[in-house]
Amino acid sequence: MHIISVRRLKAFWEEHNQAKNPLRAWYSEAKIADWGSFADIKARYRSADVVAGDRVIFNIAGNQYRLVVKFDFVKRTGFIKFVGTHAEYDRINVEEVE
């Protein structure tokens, strides 16, 4: 998968150092994955949820953090839309966050 924009992950882990290793691990796995559907993601990440618009919510570091990625499965591309604490996630509209 081609993951756009890794700089969002980096900016977040620079402020939340404890998120660095879990986010780097997710990114390392995602960039070599060949996910063609949400079912492919769900097979690897059982706690992942899908919402409208092919957005997938990942629990990171035991659900301390949330990562929202919009996928274009045909182009094998994931667009990072949000990364934040669980509390920050609770304050967004996951279907509209850009």
PDB file of C-alpha atoms in Angstrom:
ATOM      1  CA  MET A   1       0.000   0.000   0.000  1.00  0.00           C
ATOM      2  CA  HIS A   2       1.094   3.519  -0.719  1.00  0.00           C
ATOM      3  CA  ILE A   3       0.482   5.533   2.464  1.00  0.00           C
ATOM      4  CA  ILE A   4      -0.073   9.289   2.210  1.00  0.00           C
ATOM      5  CA  SER A   5       0.836  11.438   4.414  1.00  0.00           C
ATOM      6  CA  VAL A   6       3.380   9.914   6.731  1.00  0.00           C
ATOM      7  CA  ARG A   7       4.272  13.382   7.980  1.00  0.00           C
ATOM      8  CA  ARG A   8       1.033  13.377   9.999  1.00  0.00           C
ATOM      9  CA  LEU A   9       2.259  10.312  11.832  1.00  0.00           C
ATOM     10  CA  LYS A  10       5.697  11.853  12.401  1.00  0.00           C
ATOM     11  CA  ALA A  11       4.251  15.128  13.658  1.00  0.00           C
ATOM     12  CA  PHE A  12       2.064  13.229  16.097  1.00  0.00           C
ATOM     13  CA  TRP A  13       4.789  10.984  17.490  1.00  0.00           C
ATOM     14  CA  GLU A  14       7.092  13.962  17.922  1.00  0.00           C
ATOM     15  CA  GLU A  15       4.557  15.302  20.432  1.00  0.00           C
ATOM     16  CA  HIS A  16       3.578  11.878  21.810  1.00  0.00           C
ATOM     17  CA  ASN A  17       6.807   9.919  21.967  1.00  0.00           C
ATOM     18  CA  GLN A  18       5.109   6.799  23.369  1.00  0.00           C
ATOM     19  CA  ALA A  19       3.138   6.556  20.112  1.00  0.00           C
ATOM     20  CA  LYS A  20       6.268   6.465  17.950  1.00  0.00           C
ATOM     21  CA  ASN A  21       7.014   2.740  17.983  1.00  0.00           C
ATOM     22  CA  PRO A  22       3.388   1.573  17.566  1.00  0.00           C
ATOM     23  CA  LEU A  23       2.790   4.012  14.696  1.00  0.00           C
ATOM     24  CA  ARG A  24       6.072   3.113  13.012  1.00  0.00           C
ATOM     25  CA  ALA A  25       5.164  -0.565  13.320  1.00  0.00           C
ATOM     26  CA  TRP A  26       1.743   0.068  11.730  1.00  0.00           C
ATOM     27  CA  TYR A  27       3.320   2.081   8.913  1.00  0.00           C
ATOM     28  CA  SER A  28       5.998  -0.543   8.258  1.00  0.00           C
ATOM     29  CA  GLU A  29       3.357  -3.210   7.931  1.00  0.00           C
ATOM     30  CA  ALA A  30       0.913  -1.108   5.912  1.00  0.00           C
ATOM     31  CA  LYS A  31       3.438  -0.047   3.300  1.00  0.00           C
ATOM     32  CA  ILE A  32       4.220  -3.673   2.376  1.00  0.00           C
ATOM     33  CA  ALA A  33       0.622  -4.901   2.682  1.00  0.00           C
ATOM     34  CA  ASP A  34      -1.565  -5.661  -0.320  1.00  0.00           C
ATOM     35  CA  TRP A  35      -4.989  -4.889   1.095  1.00  0.00           C
ATOM     36  CA  GLY A  36      -7.660  -5.172  -1.575  1.00  0.00           C
ATOM     37  CA  SER A  37     -10.624  -4.753   0.747  1.00  0.00           C
ATOM     38  CA  PHE A  38     -11.631  -4.051   4.306  1.00  0.00           C
ATOM     39  CA  ALA A  39     -11.832  -7.819   4.857  1.00  0.00           C
ATOM     40  CA  ASP A  40      -8.084  -8.030   4.190  1.00  0.00           C
ATOM     41  CA  ILE A  41      -7.439  -5.407   6.857  1.00  0.00           C
ATOM     42  CA  LYS A  42      -9.863  -7.018   9.294  1.00  0.00           C
ATOM     43  CA  ALA A  43      -8.072 -10.356   8.917  1.00  0.00           C
ATOM     44  CA  ARG A  44      -4.914  -8.702  10.262  1.00  0.00           C
ATOM     45  CA  TYR A  45      -6.415  -6.082  12.602  1.00  0.00           C
ATOM     46  CA  ARG A  46      -9.449  -7.572  14.313  1.00  0.00           C
ATOM     47  CA  SER A  47     -10.218  -4.364  16.202  1.00  0.00           C
ATOM     48  CA  ALA A  48     -10.286  -2.242  13.030  1.00  0.00           C
ATOM     49  CA  ASP A  49     -13.625  -0.696  12.110  1.00  0.00           C
ATOM     50  CA  VAL A  50     -14.848   0.672   8.807  1.00  0.00           C
ATOM     51  CA  VAL A  51     -17.034   3.744   8.386  1.00  0.00           C
ATOM     52  CA  ALA A  52     -18.517   5.466   5.361  1.00  0.00           C
ATOM     53  CA  GLY A  53     -16.209   6.325   2.510  1.00  0.00           C
ATOM     54  CA  ASP A  54     -13.798   3.423   2.970  1.00  0.00           C
ATOM     55  CA  ARG A  55     -12.354   4.964   6.124  1.00  0.00           C
ATOM     56  CA  VAL A  56     -10.817   2.514   8.534  1.00  0.00           C
ATOM     57  CA  ILE A  57     -10.261   3.196  12.213  1.00  0.00           C
ATOM     58  CA  PHE A  58      -7.233   1.519  13.776  1.00  0.00           C
ATOM     59  CA  ASN A  59      -6.644   1.224  17.505  1.00  0.00           C
ATOM     60  CA  ILE A  60      -2.994   1.967  18.211  1.00  0.00           C
ATOM     61  CA  ALA A  61      -1.022   1.074  21.367  1.00  0.00           C
ATOM     62  CA  GLY A  62      -3.812  -0.762  23.130  1.00  0.00           C
ATOM     63  CA  ASN A  63      -6.438   1.798  22.084  1.00  0.00           C
ATOM     64  CA  GLN A  64      -4.541   4.770  23.562  1.00  0.00           C
ATOM     65  CA  TYR A  65      -4.496   6.304  20.088  1.00  0.00           C
ATOM     66  CA  ARG A  66      -6.712   6.223  17.045  1.00  0.00           C
ATOM     67  CA  LEU A  67      -5.683   6.302  13.415  1.00  0.00           C
ATOM     68  CA  VAL A  68      -8.187   7.011  10.635  1.00  0.00           C
ATOM     69  CA  VAL A  69      -7.136   6.069   7.119  1.00  0.00           C
ATOM     70  CA  LYS A  70      -9.193   6.445   3.951  1.00  0.00           C
ATOM     71  CA  PHE A  71      -8.401   3.674   1.491  1.00  0.00           C
ATOM     72  CA  ASP A  72      -8.600   3.485  -2.260  1.00  0.00           C
ATOM     73  CA  PHE A  73      -8.357  -0.275  -2.551  1.00  0.00           C
ATOM     74  CA  VAL A  74      -8.178  -0.251  -6.353  1.00  0.00           C
ATOM     75  CA  LYS A  75      -5.107   2.010  -6.319  1.00  0.00           C
ATOM     76  CA  ARG A  76      -3.749   0.321  -3.160  1.00  0.00           C
ATOM     77  CA  THR A  77      -3.437   3.706  -1.453  1.00  0.00           C
ATOM     78  CA  GLY A  78      -4.202   4.816   2.085  1.00  0.00           C
ATOM     79  CA  PHE A  79      -4.663   8.468   3.021  1.00  0.00           C
ATOM     80  CA  ILE A  80      -4.040   9.262   6.676  1.00  0.00           C
ATOM     81  CA  LYS A  81      -6.906  11.498   7.748  1.00  0.00           C
ATOM     82  CA  PHE A  82      -6.427  11.610  11.510  1.00  0.00           C
ATOM     83  CA  VAL A  83      -4.095  10.437  14.222  1.00  0.00           C
ATOM     84  CA  GLY A  84      -4.730  11.364  17.814  1.00  0.00           C
ATOM     85  CA  THR A  85      -5.468  10.282  21.325  1.00  0.00           C
ATOM     86  CA  HIS A  86      -8.653   8.400  22.052  1.00  0.00           C
ATOM     87  CA  ALA A  87     -10.041  11.555  23.711  1.00  0.00           C
ATOM     88  CA  GLU A  88      -9.239  13.661  20.616  1.00  0.00           C
ATOM     89  CA  TYR A  89     -10.878  11.034  18.415  1.00  0.00           C
ATOM     90  CA  ASP A  90     -14.059  11.281  20.464  1.00  0.00           C
ATOM     91  CA  ARG A  91     -14.318  14.959  19.463  1.00  0.00           C
ATOM     92  CA  ILE A  92     -14.152  14.523  15.679  1.00  0.00           C
ATOM     93  CA  ASN A  93     -16.577  13.455  13.003  1.00  0.00           C
ATOM     94  CA  VAL A  94     -14.679  10.521  11.571  1.00  0.00           C
ATOM     95  CA  GLU A  95     -16.577  10.666   8.267  1.00  0.00           C
ATOM     96  CA  GLU A  96     -15.594  14.285   7.609  1.00  0.00           C
ATOM     97  CA  VAL A  97     -12.135  14.734   9.118  1.00  0.00           C
ATOM     98  CA  GLU A  98      -9.539  15.828   6.590  1.00  0.00           C
TER      99      GLU A  98
END
